[in-house]
mmCIF file with all atom_site columns, C-alpha atoms in Angstrom:
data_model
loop_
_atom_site.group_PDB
_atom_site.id
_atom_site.type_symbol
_atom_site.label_atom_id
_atom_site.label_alt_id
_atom_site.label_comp_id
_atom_site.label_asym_id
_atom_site.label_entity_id
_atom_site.label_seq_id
_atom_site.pdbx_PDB_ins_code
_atom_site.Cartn_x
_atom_site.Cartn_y
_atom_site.Cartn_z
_atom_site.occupancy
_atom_site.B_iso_or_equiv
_atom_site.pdbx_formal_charge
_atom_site.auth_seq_id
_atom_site.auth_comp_id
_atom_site.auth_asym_id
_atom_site.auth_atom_id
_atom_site.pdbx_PDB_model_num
ATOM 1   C CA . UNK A 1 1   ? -10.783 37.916 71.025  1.00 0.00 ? 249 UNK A CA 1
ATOM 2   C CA . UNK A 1 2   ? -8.123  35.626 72.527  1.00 0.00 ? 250 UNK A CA 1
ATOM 3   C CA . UNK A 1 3   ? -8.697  33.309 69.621  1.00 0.00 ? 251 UNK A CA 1
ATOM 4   C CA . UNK A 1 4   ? -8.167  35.927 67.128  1.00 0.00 ? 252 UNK A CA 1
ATOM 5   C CA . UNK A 1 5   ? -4.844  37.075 68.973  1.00 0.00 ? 253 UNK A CA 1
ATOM 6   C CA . UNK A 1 6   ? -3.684  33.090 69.299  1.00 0.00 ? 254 UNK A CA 1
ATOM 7   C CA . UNK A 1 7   ? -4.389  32.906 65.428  1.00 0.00 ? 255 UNK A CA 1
ATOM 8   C CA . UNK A 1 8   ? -2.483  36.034 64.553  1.00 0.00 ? 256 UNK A CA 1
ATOM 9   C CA . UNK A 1 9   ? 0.220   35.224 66.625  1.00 0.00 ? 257 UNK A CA 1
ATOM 10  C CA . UNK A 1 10  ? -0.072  32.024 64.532  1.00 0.00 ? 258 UNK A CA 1
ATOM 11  C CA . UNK A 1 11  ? 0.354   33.895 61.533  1.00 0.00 ? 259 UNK A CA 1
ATOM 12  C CA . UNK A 1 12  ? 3.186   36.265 62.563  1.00 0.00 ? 260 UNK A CA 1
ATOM 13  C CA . UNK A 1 13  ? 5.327   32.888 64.056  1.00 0.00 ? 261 UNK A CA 1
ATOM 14  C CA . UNK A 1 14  ? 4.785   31.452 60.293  1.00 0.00 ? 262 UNK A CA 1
ATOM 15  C CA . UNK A 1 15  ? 5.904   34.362 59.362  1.00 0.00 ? 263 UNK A CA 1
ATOM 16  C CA . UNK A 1 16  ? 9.176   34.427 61.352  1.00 0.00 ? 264 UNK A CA 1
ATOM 17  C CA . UNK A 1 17  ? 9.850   31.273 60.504  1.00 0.00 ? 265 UNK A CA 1
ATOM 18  C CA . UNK A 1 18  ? 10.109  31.866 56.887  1.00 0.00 ? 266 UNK A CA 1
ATOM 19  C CA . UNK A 1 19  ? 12.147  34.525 57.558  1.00 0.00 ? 267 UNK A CA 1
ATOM 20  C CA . UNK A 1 20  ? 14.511  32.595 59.734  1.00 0.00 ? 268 UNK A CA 1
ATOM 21  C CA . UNK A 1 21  ? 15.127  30.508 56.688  1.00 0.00 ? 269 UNK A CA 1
ATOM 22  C CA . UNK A 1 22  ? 16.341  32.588 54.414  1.00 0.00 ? 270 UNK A CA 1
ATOM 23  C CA . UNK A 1 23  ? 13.561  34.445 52.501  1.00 0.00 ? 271 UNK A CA 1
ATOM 24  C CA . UNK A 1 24  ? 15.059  38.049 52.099  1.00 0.00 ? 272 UNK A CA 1
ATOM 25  C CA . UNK A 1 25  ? 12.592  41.250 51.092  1.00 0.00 ? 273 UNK A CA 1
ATOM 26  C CA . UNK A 1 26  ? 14.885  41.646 48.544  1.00 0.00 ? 274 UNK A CA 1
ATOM 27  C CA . UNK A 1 27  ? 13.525  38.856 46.712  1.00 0.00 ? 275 UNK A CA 1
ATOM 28  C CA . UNK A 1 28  ? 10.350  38.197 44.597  1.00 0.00 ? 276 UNK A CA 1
ATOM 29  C CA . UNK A 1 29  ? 6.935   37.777 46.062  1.00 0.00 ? 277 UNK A CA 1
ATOM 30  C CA . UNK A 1 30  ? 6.613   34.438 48.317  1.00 0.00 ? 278 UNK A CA 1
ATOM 31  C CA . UNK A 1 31  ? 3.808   32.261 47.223  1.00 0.00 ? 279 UNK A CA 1
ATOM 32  C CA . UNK A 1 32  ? 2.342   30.688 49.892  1.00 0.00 ? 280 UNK A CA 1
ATOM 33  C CA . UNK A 1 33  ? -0.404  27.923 49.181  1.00 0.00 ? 281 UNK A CA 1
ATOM 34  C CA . UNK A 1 34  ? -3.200  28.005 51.853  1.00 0.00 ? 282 UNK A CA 1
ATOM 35  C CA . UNK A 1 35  ? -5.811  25.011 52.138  1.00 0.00 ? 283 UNK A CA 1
ATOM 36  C CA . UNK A 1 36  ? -8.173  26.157 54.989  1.00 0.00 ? 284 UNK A CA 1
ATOM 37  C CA . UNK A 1 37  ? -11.011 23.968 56.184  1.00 0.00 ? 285 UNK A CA 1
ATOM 38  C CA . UNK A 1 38  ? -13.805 26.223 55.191  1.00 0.00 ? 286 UNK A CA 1
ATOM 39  C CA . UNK A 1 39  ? -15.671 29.044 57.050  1.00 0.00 ? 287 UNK A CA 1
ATOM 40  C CA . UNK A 1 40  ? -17.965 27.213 58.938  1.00 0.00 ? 288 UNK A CA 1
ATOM 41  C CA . UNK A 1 41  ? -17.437 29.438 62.051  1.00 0.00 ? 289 UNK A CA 1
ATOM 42  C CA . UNK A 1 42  ? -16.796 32.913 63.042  1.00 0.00 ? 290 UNK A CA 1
ATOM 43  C CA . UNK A 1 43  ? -13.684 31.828 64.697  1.00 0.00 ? 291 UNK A CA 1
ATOM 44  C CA . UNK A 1 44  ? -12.654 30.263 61.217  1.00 0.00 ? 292 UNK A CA 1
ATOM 45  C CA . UNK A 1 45  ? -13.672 33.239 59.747  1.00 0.00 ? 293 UNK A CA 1
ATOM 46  C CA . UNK A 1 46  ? -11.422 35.224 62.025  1.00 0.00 ? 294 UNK A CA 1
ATOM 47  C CA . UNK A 1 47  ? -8.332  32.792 60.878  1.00 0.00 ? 295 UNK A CA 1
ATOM 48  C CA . UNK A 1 48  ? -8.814  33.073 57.263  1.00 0.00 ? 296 UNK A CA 1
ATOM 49  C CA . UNK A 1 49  ? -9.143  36.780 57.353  1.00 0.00 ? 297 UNK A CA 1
ATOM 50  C CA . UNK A 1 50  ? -6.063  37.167 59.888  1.00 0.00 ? 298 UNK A CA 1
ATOM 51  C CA . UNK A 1 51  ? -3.842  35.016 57.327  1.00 0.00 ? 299 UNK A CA 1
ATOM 52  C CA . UNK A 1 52  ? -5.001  36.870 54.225  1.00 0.00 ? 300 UNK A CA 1
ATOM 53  C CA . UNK A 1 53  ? -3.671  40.176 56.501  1.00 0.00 ? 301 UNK A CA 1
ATOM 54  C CA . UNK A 1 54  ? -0.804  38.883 57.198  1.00 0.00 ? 302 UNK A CA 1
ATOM 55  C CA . UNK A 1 55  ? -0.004  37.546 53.579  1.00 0.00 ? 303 UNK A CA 1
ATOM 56  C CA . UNK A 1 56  ? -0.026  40.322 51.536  1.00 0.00 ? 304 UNK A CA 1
ATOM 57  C CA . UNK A 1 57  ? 1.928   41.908 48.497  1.00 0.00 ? 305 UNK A CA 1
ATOM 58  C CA . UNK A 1 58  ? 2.616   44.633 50.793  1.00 0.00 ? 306 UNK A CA 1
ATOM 59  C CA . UNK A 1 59  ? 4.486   42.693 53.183  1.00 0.00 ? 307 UNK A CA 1
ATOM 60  C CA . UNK A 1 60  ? 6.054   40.295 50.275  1.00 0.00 ? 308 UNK A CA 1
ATOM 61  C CA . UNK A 1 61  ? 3.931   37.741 49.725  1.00 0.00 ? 309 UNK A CA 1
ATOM 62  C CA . UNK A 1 62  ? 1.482   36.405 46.990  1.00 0.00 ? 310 UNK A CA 1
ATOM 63  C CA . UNK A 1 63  ? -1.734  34.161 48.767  1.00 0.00 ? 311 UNK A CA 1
ATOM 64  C CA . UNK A 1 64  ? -3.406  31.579 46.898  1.00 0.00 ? 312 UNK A CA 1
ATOM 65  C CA . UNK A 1 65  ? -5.970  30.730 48.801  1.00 0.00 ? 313 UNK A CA 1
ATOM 66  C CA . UNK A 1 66  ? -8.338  27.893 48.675  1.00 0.00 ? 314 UNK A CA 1
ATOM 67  C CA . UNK A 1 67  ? -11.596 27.585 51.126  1.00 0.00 ? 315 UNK A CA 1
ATOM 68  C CA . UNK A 1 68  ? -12.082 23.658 51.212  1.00 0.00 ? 316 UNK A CA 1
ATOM 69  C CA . UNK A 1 69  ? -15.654 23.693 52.347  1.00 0.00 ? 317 UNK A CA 1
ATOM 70  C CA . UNK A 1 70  ? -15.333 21.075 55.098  1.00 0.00 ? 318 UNK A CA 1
ATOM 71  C CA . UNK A 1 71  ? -14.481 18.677 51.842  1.00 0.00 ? 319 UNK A CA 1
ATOM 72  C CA . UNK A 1 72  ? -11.158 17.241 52.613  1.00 0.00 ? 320 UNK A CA 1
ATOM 73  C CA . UNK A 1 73  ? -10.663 15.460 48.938  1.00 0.00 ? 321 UNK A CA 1
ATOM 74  C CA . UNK A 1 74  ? -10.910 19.435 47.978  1.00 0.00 ? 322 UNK A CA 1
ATOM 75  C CA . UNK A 1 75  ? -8.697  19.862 51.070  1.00 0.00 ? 323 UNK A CA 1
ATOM 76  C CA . UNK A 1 76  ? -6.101  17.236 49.290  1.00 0.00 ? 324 UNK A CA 1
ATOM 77  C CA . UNK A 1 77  ? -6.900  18.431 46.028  1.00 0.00 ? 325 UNK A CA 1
ATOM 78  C CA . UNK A 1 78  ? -5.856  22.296 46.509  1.00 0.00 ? 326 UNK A CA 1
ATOM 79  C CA . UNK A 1 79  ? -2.548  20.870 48.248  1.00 0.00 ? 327 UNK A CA 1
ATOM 80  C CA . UNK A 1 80  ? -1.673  19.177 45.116  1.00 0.00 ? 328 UNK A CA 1
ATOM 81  C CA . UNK A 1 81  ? -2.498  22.364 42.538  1.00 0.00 ? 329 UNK A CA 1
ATOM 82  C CA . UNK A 1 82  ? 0.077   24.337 45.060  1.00 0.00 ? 330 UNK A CA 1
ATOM 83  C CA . UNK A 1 83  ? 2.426   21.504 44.465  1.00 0.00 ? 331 UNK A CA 1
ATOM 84  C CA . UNK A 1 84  ? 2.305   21.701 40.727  1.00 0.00 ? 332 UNK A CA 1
ATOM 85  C CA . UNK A 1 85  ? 1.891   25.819 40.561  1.00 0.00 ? 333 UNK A CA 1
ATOM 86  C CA . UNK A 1 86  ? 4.951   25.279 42.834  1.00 0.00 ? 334 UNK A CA 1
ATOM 87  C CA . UNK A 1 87  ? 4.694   27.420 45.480  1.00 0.00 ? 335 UNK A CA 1
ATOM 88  C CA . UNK A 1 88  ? 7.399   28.733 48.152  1.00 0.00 ? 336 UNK A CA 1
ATOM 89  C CA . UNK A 1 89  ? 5.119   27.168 51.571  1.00 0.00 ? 337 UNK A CA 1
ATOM 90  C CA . UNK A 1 90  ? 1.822   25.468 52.008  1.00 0.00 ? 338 UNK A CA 1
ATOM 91  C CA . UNK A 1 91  ? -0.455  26.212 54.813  1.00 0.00 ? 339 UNK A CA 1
ATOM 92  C CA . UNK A 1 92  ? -2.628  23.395 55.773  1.00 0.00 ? 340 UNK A CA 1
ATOM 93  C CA . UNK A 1 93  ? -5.635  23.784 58.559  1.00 0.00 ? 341 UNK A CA 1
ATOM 94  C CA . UNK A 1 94  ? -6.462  19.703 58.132  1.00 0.00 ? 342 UNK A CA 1
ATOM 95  C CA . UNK A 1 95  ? -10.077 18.651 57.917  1.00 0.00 ? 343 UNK A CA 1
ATOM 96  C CA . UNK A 1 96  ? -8.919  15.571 58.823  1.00 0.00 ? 344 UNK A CA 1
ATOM 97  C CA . UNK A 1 97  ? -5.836  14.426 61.040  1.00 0.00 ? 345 UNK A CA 1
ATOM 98  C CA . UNK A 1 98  ? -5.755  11.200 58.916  1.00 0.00 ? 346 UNK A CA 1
ATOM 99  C CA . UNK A 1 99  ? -4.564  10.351 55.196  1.00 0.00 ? 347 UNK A CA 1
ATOM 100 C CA . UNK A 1 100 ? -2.206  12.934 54.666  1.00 0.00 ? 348 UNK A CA 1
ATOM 101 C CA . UNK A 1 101 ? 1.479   10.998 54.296  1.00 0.00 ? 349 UNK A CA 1
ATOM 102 C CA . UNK A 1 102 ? 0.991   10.940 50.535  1.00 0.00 ? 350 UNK A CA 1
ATOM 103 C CA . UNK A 1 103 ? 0.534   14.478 49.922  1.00 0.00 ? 351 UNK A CA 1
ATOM 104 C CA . UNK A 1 104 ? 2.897   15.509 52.522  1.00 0.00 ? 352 UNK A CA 1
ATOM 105 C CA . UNK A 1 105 ? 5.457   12.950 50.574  1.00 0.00 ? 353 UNK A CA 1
ATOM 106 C CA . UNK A 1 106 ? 4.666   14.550 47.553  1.00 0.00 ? 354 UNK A CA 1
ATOM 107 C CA . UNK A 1 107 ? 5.301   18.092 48.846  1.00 0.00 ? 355 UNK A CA 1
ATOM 108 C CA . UNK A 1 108 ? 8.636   16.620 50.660  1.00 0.00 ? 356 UNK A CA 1
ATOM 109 C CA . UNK A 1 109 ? 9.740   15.662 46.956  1.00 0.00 ? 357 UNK A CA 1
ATOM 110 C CA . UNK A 1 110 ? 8.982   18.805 45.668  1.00 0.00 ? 358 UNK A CA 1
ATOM 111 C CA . UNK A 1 111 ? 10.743  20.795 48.585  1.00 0.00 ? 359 UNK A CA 1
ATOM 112 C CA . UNK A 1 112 ? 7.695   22.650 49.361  1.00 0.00 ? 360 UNK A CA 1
ATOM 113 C CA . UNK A 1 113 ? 7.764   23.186 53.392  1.00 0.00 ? 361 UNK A CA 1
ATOM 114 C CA . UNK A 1 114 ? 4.505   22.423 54.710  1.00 0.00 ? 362 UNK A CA 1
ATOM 115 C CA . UNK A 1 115 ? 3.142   24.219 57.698  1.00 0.00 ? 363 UNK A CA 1
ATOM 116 C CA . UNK A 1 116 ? 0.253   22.879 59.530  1.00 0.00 ? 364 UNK A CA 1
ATOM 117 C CA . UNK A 1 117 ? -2.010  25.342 61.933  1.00 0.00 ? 365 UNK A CA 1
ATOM 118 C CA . UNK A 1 118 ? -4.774  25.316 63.869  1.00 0.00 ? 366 UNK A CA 1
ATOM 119 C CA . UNK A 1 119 ? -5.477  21.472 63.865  1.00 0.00 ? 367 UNK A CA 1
ATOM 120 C CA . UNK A 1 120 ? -3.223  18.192 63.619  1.00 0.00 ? 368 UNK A CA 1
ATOM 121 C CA . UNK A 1 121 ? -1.706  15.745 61.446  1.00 0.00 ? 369 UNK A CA 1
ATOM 122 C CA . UNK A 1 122 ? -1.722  12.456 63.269  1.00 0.00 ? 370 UNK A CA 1
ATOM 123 C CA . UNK A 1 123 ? -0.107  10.410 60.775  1.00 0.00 ? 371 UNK A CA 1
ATOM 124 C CA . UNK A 1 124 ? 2.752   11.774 59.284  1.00 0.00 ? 372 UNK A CA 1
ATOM 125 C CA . UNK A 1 125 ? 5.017   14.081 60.053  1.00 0.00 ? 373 UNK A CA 1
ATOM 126 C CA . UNK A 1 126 ? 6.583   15.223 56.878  1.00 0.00 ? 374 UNK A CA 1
ATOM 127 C CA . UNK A 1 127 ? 5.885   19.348 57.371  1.00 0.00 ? 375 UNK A CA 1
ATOM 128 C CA . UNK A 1 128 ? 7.912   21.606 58.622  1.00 0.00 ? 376 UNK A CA 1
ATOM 129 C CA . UNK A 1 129 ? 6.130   22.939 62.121  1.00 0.00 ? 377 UNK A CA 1
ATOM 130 C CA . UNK A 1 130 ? 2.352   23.067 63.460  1.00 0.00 ? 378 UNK A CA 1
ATOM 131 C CA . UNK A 1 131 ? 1.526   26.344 64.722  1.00 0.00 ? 379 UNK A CA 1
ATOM 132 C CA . UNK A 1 132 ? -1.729  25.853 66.744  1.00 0.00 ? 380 UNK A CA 1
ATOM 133 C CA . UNK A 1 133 ? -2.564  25.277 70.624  1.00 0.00 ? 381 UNK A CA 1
ATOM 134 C CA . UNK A 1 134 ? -2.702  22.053 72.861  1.00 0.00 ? 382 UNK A CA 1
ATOM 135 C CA . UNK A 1 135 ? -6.312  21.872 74.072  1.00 0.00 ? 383 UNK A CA 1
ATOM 136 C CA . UNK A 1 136 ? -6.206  18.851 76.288  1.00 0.00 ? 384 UNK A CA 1
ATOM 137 C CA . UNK A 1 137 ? -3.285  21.010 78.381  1.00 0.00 ? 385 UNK A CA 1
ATOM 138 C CA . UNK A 1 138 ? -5.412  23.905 77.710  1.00 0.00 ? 386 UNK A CA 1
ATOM 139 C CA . UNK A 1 139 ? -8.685  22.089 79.393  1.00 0.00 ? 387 UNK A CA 1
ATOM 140 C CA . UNK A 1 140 ? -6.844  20.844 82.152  1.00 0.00 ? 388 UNK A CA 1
ATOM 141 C CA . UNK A 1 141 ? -5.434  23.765 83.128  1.00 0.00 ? 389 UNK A CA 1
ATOM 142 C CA . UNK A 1 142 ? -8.811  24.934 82.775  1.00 0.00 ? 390 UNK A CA 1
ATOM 143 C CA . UNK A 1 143 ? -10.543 22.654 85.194  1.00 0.00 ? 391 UNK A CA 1
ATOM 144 C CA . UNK A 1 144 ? -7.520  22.960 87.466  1.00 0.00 ? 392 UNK A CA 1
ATOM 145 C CA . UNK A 1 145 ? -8.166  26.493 87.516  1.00 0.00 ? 393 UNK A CA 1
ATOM 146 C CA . UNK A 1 146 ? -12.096 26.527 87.590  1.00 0.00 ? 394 UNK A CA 1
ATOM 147 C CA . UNK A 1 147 ? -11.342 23.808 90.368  1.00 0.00 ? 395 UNK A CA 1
ATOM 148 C CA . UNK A 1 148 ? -9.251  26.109 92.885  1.00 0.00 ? 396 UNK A CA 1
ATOM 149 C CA . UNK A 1 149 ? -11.508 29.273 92.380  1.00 0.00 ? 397 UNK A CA 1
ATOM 150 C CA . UNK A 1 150 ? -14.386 27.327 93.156  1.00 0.00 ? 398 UNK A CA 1
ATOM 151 C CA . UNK A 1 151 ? -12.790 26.080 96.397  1.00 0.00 ? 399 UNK A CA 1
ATOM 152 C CA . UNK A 1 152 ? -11.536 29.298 97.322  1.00 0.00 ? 400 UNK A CA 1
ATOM 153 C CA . UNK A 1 153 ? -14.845 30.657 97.220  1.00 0.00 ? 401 UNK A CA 1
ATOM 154 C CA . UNK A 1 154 ? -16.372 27.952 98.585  1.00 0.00 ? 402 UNK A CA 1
ATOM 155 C CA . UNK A 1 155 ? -19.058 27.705 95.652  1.00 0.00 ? 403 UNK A CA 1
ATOM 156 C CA . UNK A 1 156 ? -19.504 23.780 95.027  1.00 0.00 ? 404 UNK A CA 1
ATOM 157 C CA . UNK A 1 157 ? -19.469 20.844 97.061  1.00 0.00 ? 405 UNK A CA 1
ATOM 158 C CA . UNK A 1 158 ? -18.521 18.107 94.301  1.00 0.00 ? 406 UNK A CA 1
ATOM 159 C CA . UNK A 1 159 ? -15.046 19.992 94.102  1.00 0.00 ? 407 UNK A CA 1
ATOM 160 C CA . UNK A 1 160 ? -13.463 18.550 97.044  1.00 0.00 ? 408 UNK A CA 1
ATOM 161 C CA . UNK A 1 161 ? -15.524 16.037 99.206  1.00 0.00 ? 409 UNK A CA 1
ATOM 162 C CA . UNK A 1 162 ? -15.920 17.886 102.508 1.00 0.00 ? 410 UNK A CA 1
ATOM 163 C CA . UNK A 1 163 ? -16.583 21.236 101.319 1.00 0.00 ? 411 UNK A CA 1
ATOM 164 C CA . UNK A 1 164 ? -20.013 22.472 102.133 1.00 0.00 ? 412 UNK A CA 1
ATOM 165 C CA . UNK A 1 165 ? -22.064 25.611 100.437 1.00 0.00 ? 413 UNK A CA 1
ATOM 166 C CA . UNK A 1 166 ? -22.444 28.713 102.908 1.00 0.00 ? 414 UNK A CA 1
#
C-alpha cells in the first residue's frame, strides 16, 4: 500500500509539474509518451495502472503507452516512436540506468521534456526531473530504525556489543 501511495504521489507531482509549466485545460489533450519496464511485479503492476488513472482524457491527457517487457532496446525503441509521433512529455521507468544520453539528446532536440520515475538514469542527465525514492537513505534509515527498537526492547545482542537477551 505505501508503494502504491509513493507511486501515485509520483504521478500527481508529474502532474503538477506540467501544470507549473504552462499546460492550461483550456488547451488540447496532452500526449504523454510512457515507456514502462514491463509488468513483471505486482508493484509494477500497481505503477502502470496508477499512471494510466492519472492520465486520462478526463483529466486532459491522451496516454500512449508502451509495456517494454524487461527489453530495454524496446524500452529505447518506444522512446523514439514518441519522439517522432511528437508527443507533449515522455515518461521513462529505465530498464537500465545506462545508454540513455542518445535518446535523451534526441528528445532534448526535439523539446520533448523527459521525466524519469521510479528508477535512475546514471549517465545523462538531459530530462527534466526523476520522480522516484532514494532507497539507500530509505535502508539506512531503516536499519537505523530497526536498530534503536531492537535496543529499546532489548531483543538482540549483535545490536550494540554489551546488550544481553532477558
Amino acid at each position: 500500500m505505501r508503494k502504491k501511495l509513493a507511486v501515485l504521489t509520483a504521478m500527481t507531482l508529474a502532474v503538477s509539474m506540467m501544470s507549473a509549466i504552462g499546460v492550461s485545460a483550456d488547451e488540447d489533450l496532452i500526449t504523454i509518451g510512457f515507456a514502462q519496464v514491463g509488468h513483471e511485479s505486482d508493484w509494477r503492476t500497481a505503477s502502470t495502472q496508477s499512471c494510466q488513472d492519472v492520465f486520462t482524457e478526463e483529466n486532459g491527457y491522451d496516454l500512449q503507452f508502451v509495456d517494454c517487457d524487461n527489453d530495454s532496446a524496446t524500452q529505447l525503441e518506444a522512446v523514439r516512436n514518441f519522439i517522432e509521433q511528437d508527443v507533449d512529455y515522455i515518461i521513462i521507468d529505465p530498464i537500465v540506468s545506462t545508454g540513455w544520453d542518445e535518446v535523451l539528446t534526441e528528445c532534448e532536440e526535439a523539446g520533448i521534456p523527459v521525466i524519469v520515475i521510479d528508477r535512475t538514469i546514471d549517465d545523462s542527465d538531459k530530462y527534466a526531473a526523476w520522480v522516484g525514492s532514494n532507497f539507500n537513505t530509505e535502508g539506512l534509515a531503516c536499519g537505523e530504525w530497526l536498530k534503536a527498537y531492537a535496543e529499546a526492547k532489548d531483543y538482540c545482542s549483535y545490536c550494540t556489543p554489551f546488550t544481553k537477551l532477558k
